[in-house]
Amino acid sequence: MKTTEHKIAVHAQGIVKSFGDGGSRLTVLKNVDFDARDGEIMMLVGPSGCGKTTLLSVLAGTLRSEEGSIEVFGERLDGMRAAKVTKFRALNIGFIFQSFNLIPTLNCAENVSVPLLIQGVKSRVAEDRARELLDRVGLGDRWKNRPTQLSGGQQQRVAIARALVHEPRLVICDEPTASLDAKNGELVMELFDKVARVPGRCVIIVTHDNRIFSFADRIAQMDDGRIVEVHDVENGSAPSFQHH
Ligand SMILES: Nc1ncnc2c1ncn2[C@@H]1O[C@H](COP(=O)(O)OP(=O)(O)OP(=O)(O)O)[C@@H](O)[C@H]1O
Ligand SMILES: [Mg+2]
């Protein structure tokens, strides 16, 4: 029998993360092992408060874990100097936050340009590329608007455009379709699908949205700070999960 070799994009092992200290200390990640493969969409599901956002933040290097190792495209993030992590993230990771984190004083095109500007791309070039991305998420005519002038779903699509504009190898999204209707949800999932299918790339998505499970290659189920099961999704036959 032929076995398929999977290249690993993200490999996390034995992740432990707690918040607070003394009597109020709360261990949120309890020895988590997690991996995501090159060329796949890996989804992460689980009840509210089980640690999904915390795990994403650790994988993206925005939060340090107390224990465990994290490797992203062969680079160890744990133990890496903070400045180096920041640089690695700017070059390689696009993060879509659960709360969109758009900059209120910038218009949409300027918001989407930020990752390119950080990389030193000229602002004219960055803005052209930003407007192209906004067009792809259906907001080509809103590039001049500030985030406060947009609906929740429109802001979410601006955040998605911003996470993709610099073509990061790893895209990490926290509930990317939560504020989107079926049509726009499908539109952004098709975008993620294109991103993930390029060799050397990977998309990790936290979601409660069972409409998008069929886009996953695998779905990891988390409960109370642990990964309890990993499902393979075969040809769009998505499993159903119990939430909350
Ligand atoms: N900075 C923090 N300080 C203290 N506790 C925190 C912090 N961040 C998260 N927590 C706690 O960690 C637990 C897990 O939070 P997390 O945001 O990872 O959950 P989640 O699975 O993403 O939930 P949801 O589906 O509601 O977004 C929660 O009990 C939360 O209160
Ligand atoms: Mg969360």
Short mmCIF file of C-alpha atoms and ligand atoms in Angstrom, two decimals:
data_model
loop_
_atom_site.label_atom_id
_atom_site.label_comp_id
_atom_site.label_asym_id
_atom_site.label_seq_id
_atom_site.Cartn_x
_atom_site.Cartn_y
_atom_site.Cartn_z
CA MET A 1 0.00 0.00 0.00
CA LYS A 2 1.26 3.44 -0.90
CA THR A 3 1.63 5.85 1.99
CA THR A 4 1.43 9.57 1.37
CA GLU A 5 4.21 11.71 2.78
CA HIS A 6 2.93 14.98 4.17
CA LYS A 7 5.20 17.95 4.55
CA ILE A 8 4.51 19.69 7.81
CA ALA A 9 4.03 23.47 7.75
CA VAL A 10 3.27 24.01 11.43
CA HIS A 11 4.33 21.64 14.16
CA ALA A 12 3.51 22.38 17.79
CA GLN A 13 4.21 19.95 20.59
CA GLY A 14 3.45 19.94 24.29
CA ILE A 15 2.10 23.49 24.37
CA VAL A 16 1.19 24.71 27.85
CA LYS A 17 -0.14 28.22 28.43
CA SER A 18 -1.64 29.75 31.58
CA PHE A 19 -2.98 33.18 32.48
CA GLY A 20 -2.91 34.94 35.85
CA ASP A 21 -1.09 33.77 38.94
CA GLY A 22 -1.66 32.46 42.43
CA GLY A 23 -5.21 31.31 43.13
CA SER A 24 -6.56 32.87 39.93
CA ARG A 25 -4.12 31.02 37.69
CA LEU A 26 -5.91 29.40 34.76
CA THR A 27 -4.23 26.85 32.51
CA VAL A 28 -5.79 27.35 29.10
CA LEU A 29 -3.61 25.13 26.91
CA LYS A 30 -2.93 21.79 28.57
CA ASN A 31 -0.21 20.01 26.63
CA VAL A 32 -1.47 20.64 23.09
CA ASP A 33 0.03 18.87 20.08
CA PHE A 34 -1.03 20.38 16.77
CA ASP A 35 0.19 20.19 13.22
CA ALA A 36 -0.83 21.62 9.89
CA ARG A 37 0.46 20.36 6.57
CA ASP A 38 1.88 22.08 3.59
CA GLY A 39 -0.89 22.81 1.06
CA GLU A 40 -3.83 22.20 3.38
CA ILE A 41 -6.67 24.01 5.05
CA MET A 42 -6.68 22.89 8.67
CA MET A 43 -9.70 23.87 10.74
CA LEU A 44 -9.94 24.05 14.51
CA VAL A 45 -13.31 23.76 16.25
CA GLY A 46 -14.46 23.60 19.85
CA PRO A 47 -16.67 25.24 22.47
CA SER A 48 -16.29 28.89 23.46
CA GLY A 49 -13.46 29.36 25.94
CA CYS A 50 -11.69 26.05 25.17
CA GLY A 51 -8.50 27.84 24.08
CA LYS A 52 -8.74 28.21 20.27
CA THR A 53 -7.73 31.88 20.05
CA THR A 54 -4.97 31.30 22.61
CA LEU A 55 -3.59 28.43 20.52
CA LEU A 56 -3.67 30.52 17.32
CA SER A 57 -1.79 33.34 19.08
CA VAL A 58 0.88 30.90 20.24
CA LEU A 59 1.23 29.43 16.73
CA ALA A 60 1.52 32.91 15.24
CA GLY A 61 4.16 33.90 17.79
CA THR A 62 2.11 36.76 19.24
CA LEU A 63 1.86 34.94 22.57
CA ARG A 64 4.61 32.92 24.27
CA SER A 65 3.78 29.54 25.78
CA GLU A 66 5.38 28.36 29.03
CA GLU A 67 6.18 24.96 27.63
CA GLY A 68 6.37 23.25 24.28
CA SER A 69 7.93 23.71 20.88
CA ILE A 70 6.54 25.51 17.83
CA GLU A 71 8.00 25.09 14.40
CA VAL A 72 6.69 27.08 11.42
CA PHE A 73 8.14 26.10 8.05
CA GLY A 74 11.12 24.58 9.84
CA GLU A 75 11.86 27.63 12.03
CA ARG A 76 11.60 27.24 15.80
CA LEU A 77 9.53 30.15 17.19
CA ASP A 78 9.85 29.20 20.85
CA GLY A 79 13.10 30.55 22.16
CA MET A 80 13.50 32.87 19.16
CA ARG A 81 14.27 36.49 20.14
CA ALA A 82 11.18 38.72 20.16
CA ALA A 83 12.49 41.02 17.42
CA LYS A 84 13.22 38.04 15.20
CA VAL A 85 9.75 36.59 15.82
CA THR A 86 8.21 39.94 14.81
CA LYS A 87 10.23 39.96 11.59
CA PHE A 88 9.43 36.31 10.85
CA ARG A 89 5.73 37.02 11.38
CA ALA A 90 5.75 40.10 9.16
CA LEU A 91 7.26 38.10 6.30
CA ASN A 92 5.50 34.77 6.68
CA ILE A 93 2.22 35.00 8.57
CA GLY A 94 -1.11 36.68 7.81
CA PHE A 95 -3.37 36.83 10.88
CA ILE A 96 -7.10 37.55 10.82
CA PHE A 97 -8.18 38.45 14.35
CA GLN A 98 -11.53 37.52 15.84
CA SER A 99 -12.06 41.24 16.48
CA PHE A 100 -10.90 42.67 13.17
CA ASN A 101 -8.25 45.05 14.62
CA LEU A 102 -8.49 47.51 11.73
CA ILE A 103 -6.88 50.90 12.25
CA PRO A 104 -9.79 53.38 12.56
CA THR A 105 -7.89 56.42 11.26
CA LEU A 106 -6.89 54.74 8.00
CA ASN A 107 -9.16 54.06 5.04
CA CYS A 108 -9.63 50.49 3.77
CA ALA A 109 -6.89 50.60 1.13
CA GLU A 110 -4.43 52.02 3.68
CA ASN A 111 -5.40 49.35 6.23
CA VAL A 112 -4.85 46.59 3.68
CA SER A 113 -1.49 48.14 2.64
CA VAL A 114 0.01 47.91 6.14
CA PRO A 115 1.73 44.47 5.79
CA LEU A 116 3.34 45.62 2.52
CA LEU A 117 4.50 48.94 4.00
CA ILE A 118 6.11 47.02 6.89
CA GLN A 119 8.07 45.09 4.26
CA GLY A 120 9.25 48.34 2.68
CA VAL A 121 7.03 48.27 -0.42
CA LYS A 122 6.44 51.79 -1.84
CA SER A 123 3.06 53.20 -0.80
CA ARG A 124 1.77 53.64 -4.39
CA VAL A 125 2.54 50.02 -5.23
CA ALA A 126 1.15 48.84 -1.88
CA GLU A 127 -2.09 50.73 -2.38
CA ASP A 128 -2.58 49.35 -5.90
CA ARG A 129 -2.11 45.83 -4.59
CA ALA A 130 -4.43 46.60 -1.63
CA ARG A 131 -7.17 47.79 -3.98
CA GLU A 132 -6.79 44.64 -6.06
CA LEU A 133 -7.29 42.52 -2.94
CA LEU A 134 -10.28 44.62 -1.82
CA ASP A 135 -11.75 44.02 -5.26
CA ARG A 136 -11.36 40.27 -4.77
CA VAL A 137 -13.31 40.36 -1.51
CA GLY A 138 -16.07 42.39 -3.17
CA LEU A 139 -15.11 45.79 -1.74
CA GLY A 140 -13.38 47.39 -4.72
CA ASP A 141 -15.67 50.43 -4.57
CA ARG A 142 -15.19 51.01 -0.82
CA TRP A 143 -11.42 51.47 -0.65
CA LYS A 144 -11.69 55.10 0.45
CA ASN A 145 -13.99 54.35 3.40
CA ARG A 146 -12.83 54.18 6.99
CA PRO A 147 -13.65 50.97 8.92
CA THR A 148 -16.35 52.75 10.98
CA GLN A 149 -18.24 53.44 7.75
CA LEU A 150 -18.51 49.73 6.99
CA SER A 151 -20.72 46.92 8.25
CA GLY A 152 -19.25 44.11 10.40
CA GLY A 153 -19.08 41.73 7.44
CA GLN A 154 -17.39 44.37 5.28
CA GLN A 155 -14.82 45.06 8.02
CA GLN A 156 -14.19 41.34 8.25
CA ARG A 157 -13.45 41.23 4.51
CA VAL A 158 -11.03 44.17 4.82
CA ALA A 159 -9.22 42.23 7.59
CA ILE A 160 -9.05 39.19 5.29
CA ALA A 161 -7.65 41.30 2.41
CA ARG A 162 -5.03 42.70 4.81
CA ALA A 163 -3.99 39.19 5.92
CA LEU A 164 -3.50 38.05 2.32
CA VAL A 165 -2.01 41.12 0.63
CA HIS A 166 1.65 40.23 1.24
CA GLU A 167 1.09 36.60 0.16
CA PRO A 168 2.18 35.06 3.49
CA ARG A 169 3.03 31.36 3.51
CA LEU A 170 0.89 30.79 6.60
CA VAL A 171 -2.57 32.33 6.97
CA ILE A 172 -4.16 32.07 10.42
CA CYS A 173 -7.80 33.10 10.76
CA ASP A 174 -9.97 33.35 13.84
CA GLU A 175 -13.61 32.96 12.78
CA PRO A 176 -13.16 34.55 9.32
CA THR A 177 -16.73 33.99 8.21
CA ALA A 178 -18.53 34.80 11.49
CA SER A 179 -20.00 38.07 10.17
CA LEU A 180 -20.44 37.00 6.56
CA ASP A 181 -23.54 35.91 4.66
CA ALA A 182 -23.46 32.70 2.61
CA LYS A 183 -22.32 34.40 -0.60
CA ASN A 184 -19.44 36.33 0.95
CA GLY A 185 -18.49 33.37 3.16
CA GLU A 186 -18.11 31.29 0.00
CA LEU A 187 -16.15 34.07 -1.71
CA VAL A 188 -13.55 34.28 1.06
CA MET A 189 -13.32 30.50 1.42
CA GLU A 190 -12.55 30.26 -2.29
CA LEU A 191 -9.80 32.83 -1.75
CA PHE A 192 -8.36 30.81 1.17
CA ASP A 193 -8.64 27.68 -0.94
CA LYS A 194 -6.48 29.28 -3.67
CA VAL A 195 -3.94 30.40 -1.06
CA ALA A 196 -3.70 26.98 0.59
CA ARG A 197 -3.27 25.02 -2.65
CA VAL A 198 0.00 26.73 -3.52
CA PRO A 199 2.87 24.45 -2.41
CA GLY A 200 4.68 25.81 0.61
CA ARG A 201 1.55 27.50 1.94
CA CYS A 202 -0.96 26.62 4.64
CA VAL A 203 -4.21 28.02 6.05
CA ILE A 204 -5.39 27.45 9.64
CA ILE A 205 -8.97 28.49 10.45
CA VAL A 206 -10.85 28.55 13.74
CA THR A 207 -14.56 28.36 13.02
CA HIS A 208 -18.02 27.59 14.38
CA ASP A 209 -19.42 27.84 10.86
CA ASN A 210 -20.43 24.37 9.67
CA ARG A 211 -21.17 25.80 6.19
CA ILE A 212 -17.42 25.97 5.56
CA PHE A 213 -16.31 22.59 6.97
CA SER A 214 -16.31 21.10 3.47
CA PHE A 215 -13.40 23.41 2.53
CA ALA A 216 -11.18 21.76 5.15
CA ASP A 217 -8.68 18.99 4.52
CA ARG A 218 -8.66 18.16 8.21
CA ILE A 219 -10.55 19.38 11.27
CA ALA A 220 -9.06 19.32 14.75
CA GLN A 221 -11.52 19.29 17.63
CA MET A 222 -10.50 21.04 20.80
CA ASP A 223 -12.03 20.78 24.24
CA ASP A 224 -10.90 22.28 27.54
CA GLY A 225 -7.36 23.10 26.44
CA ARG A 226 -6.68 19.89 24.56
CA ILE A 227 -6.98 18.59 21.00
CA VAL A 228 -9.32 15.63 21.44
CA GLU A 229 -9.69 14.44 17.87
CA VAL A 230 -8.50 15.13 14.31
CA HIS A 231 -10.84 14.26 11.42
CA ASP A 232 -9.89 13.82 7.79
CA VAL A 233 -12.45 15.48 5.51
CA GLU A 234 -12.95 13.41 2.40
CA ASN A 235 -14.33 15.01 -0.75
CA GLY A 236 -16.52 17.54 0.96
CA SER A 237 -18.11 15.07 3.38
CA ALA A 238 -17.75 17.21 6.46
CA PRO A 239 -18.45 15.77 9.91
CA SER A 240 -20.90 17.47 12.21
CA PHE A 241 -19.85 18.74 15.61
CA GLN A 242 -21.63 19.68 18.77
CA HIS A 243 -20.88 23.20 19.93
CA HIS A 244 -21.56 24.98 23.20
N1 LIG B 1 -5.17 37.54 28.31
C1 LIG B 1 -5.90 36.71 29.06
N2 LIG B 1 -5.89 36.80 30.39
C2 LIG B 1 -6.59 35.94 31.16
N3 LIG B 1 -7.37 34.96 30.67
C3 LIG B 1 -7.43 34.82 29.34
C4 LIG B 1 -6.71 35.68 28.45
N4 LIG B 1 -6.96 35.30 27.18
C5 LIG B 1 -7.81 34.26 27.27
N5 LIG B 1 -8.09 33.95 28.55
C6 LIG B 1 -8.97 32.85 29.03
O1 LIG B 1 -8.55 31.67 28.38
C7 LIG B 1 -9.66 30.85 28.04
C8 LIG B 1 -9.60 30.52 26.57
O2 LIG B 1 -9.79 31.69 25.81
P1 LIG B 1 -9.77 31.71 24.24
O3 LIG B 1 -9.94 33.11 23.82
O4 LIG B 1 -8.55 31.00 23.77
O5 LIG B 1 -11.05 30.82 23.90
P2 LIG B 1 -11.74 30.47 22.50
O6 LIG B 1 -11.74 28.99 22.37
O7 LIG B 1 -11.07 31.25 21.41
O8 LIG B 1 -13.25 30.95 22.72
P3 LIG B 1 -14.28 31.68 21.68
O9 LIG B 1 -14.85 30.58 20.82
O10 LIG B 1 -15.31 32.25 22.59
O11 LIG B 1 -13.53 32.72 20.91
C9 LIG B 1 -10.90 31.61 28.48
O12 LIG B 1 -11.31 31.10 29.72
C10 LIG B 1 -10.40 33.05 28.63
O13 LIG B 1 -11.12 33.71 29.62
MG MG B 2 -11.71 32.81 20.23
#
